[in-house]
Short mmCIF file of C-alpha atoms and ligand atoms in Angstrom, two decimals:
data_model
loop_
_atom_site.label_atom_id
_atom_site.label_comp_id
_atom_site.label_asym_id
_atom_site.label_seq_id
_atom_site.Cartn_x
_atom_site.Cartn_y
_atom_site.Cartn_z
CA UNK E 664 1.59 4.04 6.41
CA UNK E 665 5.35 4.11 6.66
CA UNK E 666 7.71 2.83 3.97
CA UNK E 667 10.93 1.18 5.22
CA UNK E 668 13.87 -0.60 3.55
CA UNK E 669 13.61 -4.39 3.44
CA UNK E 670 16.57 -5.96 5.20
CA UNK E 671 16.50 -9.72 4.66
CA UNK E 672 13.51 -10.96 2.64
CA UNK E 673 11.42 -13.51 4.55
CA UNK E 674 8.91 -16.08 3.28
CA UNK E 675 6.21 -13.35 3.45
CA UNK E 676 8.25 -11.05 1.21
CA UNK E 677 8.77 -13.87 -1.27
CA UNK E 678 5.05 -14.62 -1.36
CA UNK E 679 4.50 -11.00 -2.39
CA UNK E 680 7.37 -10.82 -4.91
CA UNK E 681 6.09 -13.99 -6.57
CA UNK E 682 2.63 -12.41 -6.99
CA UNK E 683 4.23 -9.89 -9.34
CA UNK E 684 6.66 -12.25 -11.09
CA UNK E 685 6.74 -16.06 -11.10
CA UNK E 686 10.52 -16.19 -11.65
CA UNK E 687 12.48 -16.52 -8.40
CA UNK E 688 15.70 -16.37 -10.41
CA UNK E 689 14.85 -12.99 -11.96
CA UNK E 690 13.64 -11.57 -8.61
CA UNK E 691 16.91 -12.62 -6.96
CA UNK E 692 18.81 -10.78 -9.69
CA UNK E 693 16.71 -7.62 -9.19
CA UNK E 694 17.27 -7.76 -5.40
CA UNK E 695 21.03 -8.23 -5.78
CA UNK E 696 21.33 -5.14 -7.96
CA UNK E 697 18.59 -3.00 -6.43
CA UNK E 698 16.87 -1.45 -3.43
CA UNK E 699 13.89 -3.08 -1.70
CA UNK E 700 11.24 -1.30 0.36
CA UNK E 701 8.06 -2.35 2.11
CA UNK E 702 4.92 -1.25 3.93
CA UNK E 703 4.07 -3.31 7.01
CA UNK E 704 0.93 -4.05 8.98
CA UNK E 705 1.37 -5.71 12.38
CA UNK E 706 5.06 -6.18 11.53
CA UNK E 707 4.26 -8.21 8.41
CA UNK E 708 4.92 -6.86 4.90
CA UNK E 709 1.69 -6.08 3.02
CA UNK E 710 3.29 -4.12 0.18
CA UNK E 711 6.73 -4.50 -1.44
CA UNK E 712 8.73 -2.78 -4.17
CA UNK E 713 12.14 -3.38 -5.77
CA UNK E 714 13.95 -0.51 -7.52
CA UNK E 715 16.88 -1.52 -9.73
CA UNK E 716 19.15 0.94 -11.58
CA UNK E 717 19.34 0.21 -15.31
CA UNK E 718 21.98 2.87 -15.98
CA UNK E 719 23.31 6.03 -14.36
CA UNK E 720 20.15 7.86 -15.47
CA UNK E 721 17.42 5.23 -15.37
CA UNK E 722 15.81 3.52 -12.38
CA UNK E 723 13.36 0.66 -12.99
CA UNK E 724 10.61 -0.63 -10.72
CA UNK E 725 11.26 -4.34 -11.17
CA UNK E 726 8.67 -5.65 -8.72
CA UNK E 727 5.65 -4.21 -6.92
CA UNK E 728 3.06 -6.26 -5.07
CA UNK E 729 0.37 -5.85 -2.42
CA UNK E 730 -1.09 -8.64 -0.27
CA UNK E 731 -4.45 -9.89 -1.51
CA UNK E 732 -6.54 -8.72 1.47
CA UNK E 733 -5.04 -5.21 1.23
CA UNK E 734 -5.53 -4.41 -2.46
CA UNK E 735 -7.36 -1.34 -3.78
CA UNK E 736 -6.60 0.70 -0.65
CA UNK E 737 -3.90 2.86 -2.24
CA UNK E 738 -0.86 0.90 -1.00
CA UNK E 739 0.70 0.48 -4.47
CA UNK E 740 -0.01 4.15 -5.19
CA UNK E 741 1.99 5.06 -2.08
CA UNK E 742 4.89 2.77 -3.10
CA UNK E 743 4.92 4.19 -6.66
CA UNK E 744 5.00 7.77 -5.35
CA UNK E 745 7.86 6.78 -3.06
CA UNK E 746 9.75 5.33 -6.06
CA UNK E 747 9.42 8.70 -7.79
CA UNK E 748 10.79 10.55 -4.72
CA UNK E 749 13.64 8.04 -4.43
CA UNK E 750 14.53 8.46 -8.11
CA UNK E 751 14.48 12.25 -7.83
CA UNK E 752 16.53 12.30 -4.64
CA UNK E 753 19.20 10.05 -6.19
CA UNK E 754 19.40 12.07 -9.41
CA UNK E 755 17.84 9.63 -11.90
CA UNK E 756 16.25 11.20 -14.97
CA UNK E 757 13.85 8.42 -15.89
CA UNK E 758 11.67 6.02 -13.92
CA UNK E 759 10.64 2.87 -15.78
CA UNK E 760 8.14 0.09 -15.11
CA UNK E 761 7.26 -2.95 -17.19
CA UNK E 762 4.06 -4.95 -17.06
CA UNK E 763 2.17 -7.58 -19.00
CA UNK E 764 0.03 -6.53 -21.94
CA UNK E 765 -2.83 -8.39 -20.21
CA UNK E 766 -2.38 -6.52 -16.87
CA UNK E 767 -5.26 -4.08 -17.23
CA UNK E 768 -5.38 -2.89 -13.61
CA UNK E 769 -1.63 -2.25 -13.61
CA UNK E 770 -1.76 -0.38 -16.95
CA UNK E 771 -4.55 1.81 -15.52
CA UNK E 772 -2.65 2.51 -12.30
CA UNK E 773 0.71 3.27 -13.90
CA UNK E 774 -0.80 5.67 -16.46
CA UNK E 775 -2.86 7.34 -13.72
CA UNK E 776 0.43 8.06 -11.93
CA UNK E 777 2.03 9.66 -14.97
CA UNK E 778 3.79 6.79 -16.76
CA UNK E 779 3.56 6.74 -20.57
CA UNK E 780 3.93 3.68 -22.80
CA UNK E 781 7.30 3.88 -24.54
CA UNK E 782 8.10 0.38 -25.77
CA UNK E 783 6.76 -3.14 -26.29
CA UNK E 784 9.06 -6.09 -25.60
CA UNK E 785 7.48 -8.61 -27.90
CA UNK E 786 7.42 -12.23 -26.62
CA UNK E 787 9.24 -11.27 -23.39
CA UNK E 788 7.08 -13.62 -21.32
CA UNK E 789 7.45 -16.46 -23.84
CA UNK E 790 11.24 -16.18 -24.02
CA UNK E 791 12.00 -15.62 -20.31
CA UNK E 792 9.56 -17.97 -18.54
CA UNK E 793 9.48 -21.76 -18.78
CA UNK E 794 5.71 -22.04 -18.17
CA UNK E 795 3.02 -20.13 -20.08
CA UNK E 796 1.37 -17.35 -18.05
CA UNK E 797 -2.39 -16.71 -18.24
CA UNK E 798 -3.98 -13.50 -17.00
CA UNK E 799 -7.45 -12.02 -17.54
CA UNK E 800 -8.19 -15.22 -19.48
CA UNK E 801 -5.47 -14.41 -22.03
CA UNK E 802 -2.05 -15.91 -22.82
CA UNK E 803 0.47 -13.29 -21.71
CA UNK E 804 3.22 -12.83 -24.30
CA UNK E 805 4.34 -9.21 -24.55
CA UNK E 806 5.72 -6.77 -22.02
CA UNK E 807 4.66 -3.12 -22.08
CA UNK E 808 7.35 -0.71 -20.87
CA UNK E 809 6.19 2.60 -19.41
CA UNK E 810 8.39 5.51 -18.43
CA UNK E 811 8.21 8.92 -16.82
CA UNK E 812 10.70 11.77 -16.65
CA UNK E 813 11.66 12.69 -13.12
N1 ACO X 1886 -9.11 -2.43 -13.94
C1 ACO X 1886 -8.77 -1.13 -13.81
N2 ACO X 1886 -8.53 -0.54 -12.60
C2 ACO X 1886 -8.68 -1.30 -11.50
C3 ACO X 1886 -9.06 -2.66 -11.55
C4 ACO X 1886 -9.29 -3.23 -12.85
N3 ACO X 1886 -9.62 -4.50 -13.01
N4 ACO X 1886 -9.12 -3.13 -10.27
C5 ACO X 1886 -8.79 -2.11 -9.44
N5 ACO X 1886 -8.55 -1.01 -10.18
C6 ACO X 1886 -8.11 0.33 -9.71
C7 ACO X 1886 -8.52 0.72 -8.31
O1 ACO X 1886 -9.82 1.28 -8.30
C8 ACO X 1886 -7.46 1.77 -7.98
O2 ACO X 1886 -7.70 2.96 -8.69
P1 ACO X 1886 -8.18 4.30 -7.96
O3 ACO X 1886 -7.06 4.68 -7.01
O4 ACO X 1886 -8.35 5.26 -9.07
O5 ACO X 1886 -9.44 3.93 -7.24
C9 ACO X 1886 -6.22 1.18 -8.62
O6 ACO X 1886 -6.69 0.28 -9.65
C10 ACO X 1886 -5.39 0.40 -7.61
O7 ACO X 1886 -4.56 1.28 -6.91
P2 ACO X 1886 -3.90 0.84 -5.51
O8 ACO X 1886 -4.95 0.57 -4.49
O9 ACO X 1886 -2.87 1.88 -5.19
O10 ACO X 1886 -3.19 -0.52 -5.94
P3 ACO X 1886 -3.05 -1.85 -5.02
O11 ACO X 1886 -2.55 -1.49 -3.68
O12 ACO X 1886 -4.27 -2.65 -5.13
O13 ACO X 1886 -1.86 -2.60 -5.79
C11 ACO X 1886 -1.07 -4.07 -7.51
C12 ACO X 1886 -1.88 -2.81 -7.19
C13 ACO X 1886 0.38 -3.88 -7.05
C14 ACO X 1886 -1.07 -4.27 -9.03
C15 ACO X 1886 -1.73 -5.27 -6.77
O14 ACO X 1886 -3.02 -5.49 -7.31
C16 ACO X 1886 -0.94 -6.57 -6.87
O15 ACO X 1886 -0.09 -6.84 -6.03
N6 ACO X 1886 -1.22 -7.38 -7.93
C17 ACO X 1886 -0.53 -8.67 -8.10
C18 ACO X 1886 0.93 -8.48 -8.40
C19 ACO X 1886 1.20 -7.60 -9.62
O16 ACO X 1886 0.54 -7.74 -10.66
N7 ACO X 1886 2.16 -6.68 -9.52
C20 ACO X 1886 2.58 -5.77 -10.60
C21 ACO X 1886 3.34 -6.51 -11.63
S1 ACO X 1886 4.33 -5.42 -12.66
C22 ACO X 1886 5.76 -5.19 -11.75
O17 ACO X 1886 5.95 -5.78 -10.72
C23 ACO X 1886 6.80 -4.24 -12.28
N1 ACO X 1887 -12.27 -4.29 -18.82
C1 ACO X 1887 -12.00 -5.48 -19.40
N2 ACO X 1887 -12.90 -6.19 -20.10
C2 ACO X 1887 -14.15 -5.68 -20.21
C3 ACO X 1887 -14.51 -4.45 -19.64
C4 ACO X 1887 -13.52 -3.75 -18.91
N3 ACO X 1887 -13.75 -2.56 -18.35
N4 ACO X 1887 -15.83 -4.23 -19.89
C5 ACO X 1887 -16.26 -5.28 -20.61
N5 ACO X 1887 -15.27 -6.15 -20.82
C6 ACO X 1887 -15.30 -7.40 -21.58
C7 ACO X 1887 -16.62 -8.14 -21.60
O1 ACO X 1887 -16.78 -8.94 -20.48
C8 ACO X 1887 -16.42 -8.95 -22.89
O2 ACO X 1887 -15.52 -10.02 -22.64
P1 ACO X 1887 -15.96 -11.57 -22.64
O3 ACO X 1887 -16.51 -11.82 -24.01
O4 ACO X 1887 -14.67 -12.30 -22.37
O5 ACO X 1887 -16.98 -11.63 -21.54
C9 ACO X 1887 -15.69 -7.99 -23.80
O6 ACO X 1887 -15.04 -7.05 -22.94
C10 ACO X 1887 -16.62 -7.22 -24.74
O7 ACO X 1887 -16.88 -8.04 -25.86
P2 ACO X 1887 -18.16 -7.75 -26.82
O8 ACO X 1887 -19.45 -7.90 -26.05
O9 ACO X 1887 -17.95 -8.58 -28.05
O10 ACO X 1887 -17.92 -6.21 -27.18
P3 ACO X 1887 -19.03 -5.07 -27.36
O11 ACO X 1887 -20.08 -5.58 -28.31
O12 ACO X 1887 -19.43 -4.54 -26.05
O13 ACO X 1887 -18.19 -3.93 -28.11
C11 ACO X 1887 -16.84 -2.01 -28.11
C12 ACO X 1887 -16.98 -3.43 -27.65
C13 ACO X 1887 -16.85 -1.98 -29.65
C14 ACO X 1887 -15.48 -1.51 -27.64
C15 ACO X 1887 -18.01 -1.20 -27.53
O14 ACO X 1887 -17.91 -1.16 -26.13
C16 ACO X 1887 -18.06 0.24 -28.03
O15 ACO X 1887 -18.70 0.56 -29.04
N6 ACO X 1887 -17.37 1.16 -27.29
C17 ACO X 1887 -17.36 2.59 -27.70
C18 ACO X 1887 -16.68 2.80 -29.06
C19 ACO X 1887 -15.26 2.25 -29.07
O16 ACO X 1887 -14.49 2.43 -28.11
N7 ACO X 1887 -14.90 1.57 -30.16
C20 ACO X 1887 -13.57 1.04 -30.35
C21 ACO X 1887 -12.58 2.13 -30.68
S1 ACO X 1887 -11.13 1.49 -31.51
C22 ACO X 1887 -11.60 1.38 -33.10
O17 ACO X 1887 -12.65 1.74 -33.46
C23 ACO X 1887 -10.61 0.81 -34.08
#
């Protein structure tokens, strides 16, 4: 499936972004400073990704989400591989992704694709979100940062 830049995010894009991150305010910030791409099916987005530079050398995947009926078919894998190509093409040295400590599927997927855990942002989800987040039956508090050299 083809990956194309997202022009103006529609309601469908927002539904996907909000699957990955409940903060509209943070997502807006990532979009303003970053690059958004998508995979479509029947002209509707079914997979989205936002890549935001953190410095001259570091690109961070700030949001990645796949529509519920399309999960576990390799769509996120395709988007993550694209992010690596994009980072390489644009001369970044490091590709970063952050996820919840309770996000077991995501931690599996990111490590499978070569990311290594480099940092824990303790209480990130307590400090930056007004409502508590529950995932896998656990209270999500800490962010795990993973990185790979390009
Ligand atoms: N535990 C471990 N592995 C699992 C689990 C599980 N509970 N469930 C599925 N998997 C495996 C699958 O078997 C597959 O592995 P395989 O390729 O070895 O068979 C892998 O996880 C999933 O790979 P994809 O199919 O490429 O991923 P998918 O298209 O389903 O997208 C995503 C993954 C983006 C996490 C999707 O589930 C989603 O949108 N979730 C909700 C939003 C979200 O959490 N986004 C990420 C937040 S972090 C961020 O945005 C920076
Ligand atoms: N992903 C997420 N959760 C899972 C998975 C999975 N793949 N598989 C099972 N679980 C859940 C179960 O549903 C259960 O949760 P619940 O109580 O909410 O339903 C929980 O994990 C398991 O809890 P217990 O039944 O109390 O644990 P168990 O008696 O099975 O023991 C242990 C766990 C010690 C890890 C056992 O599987 C084991 O001996 N594994 C091999 C040795 C090992 O890895 N030991 C730990 C190494 S670290 C150390 O020793 C310090």
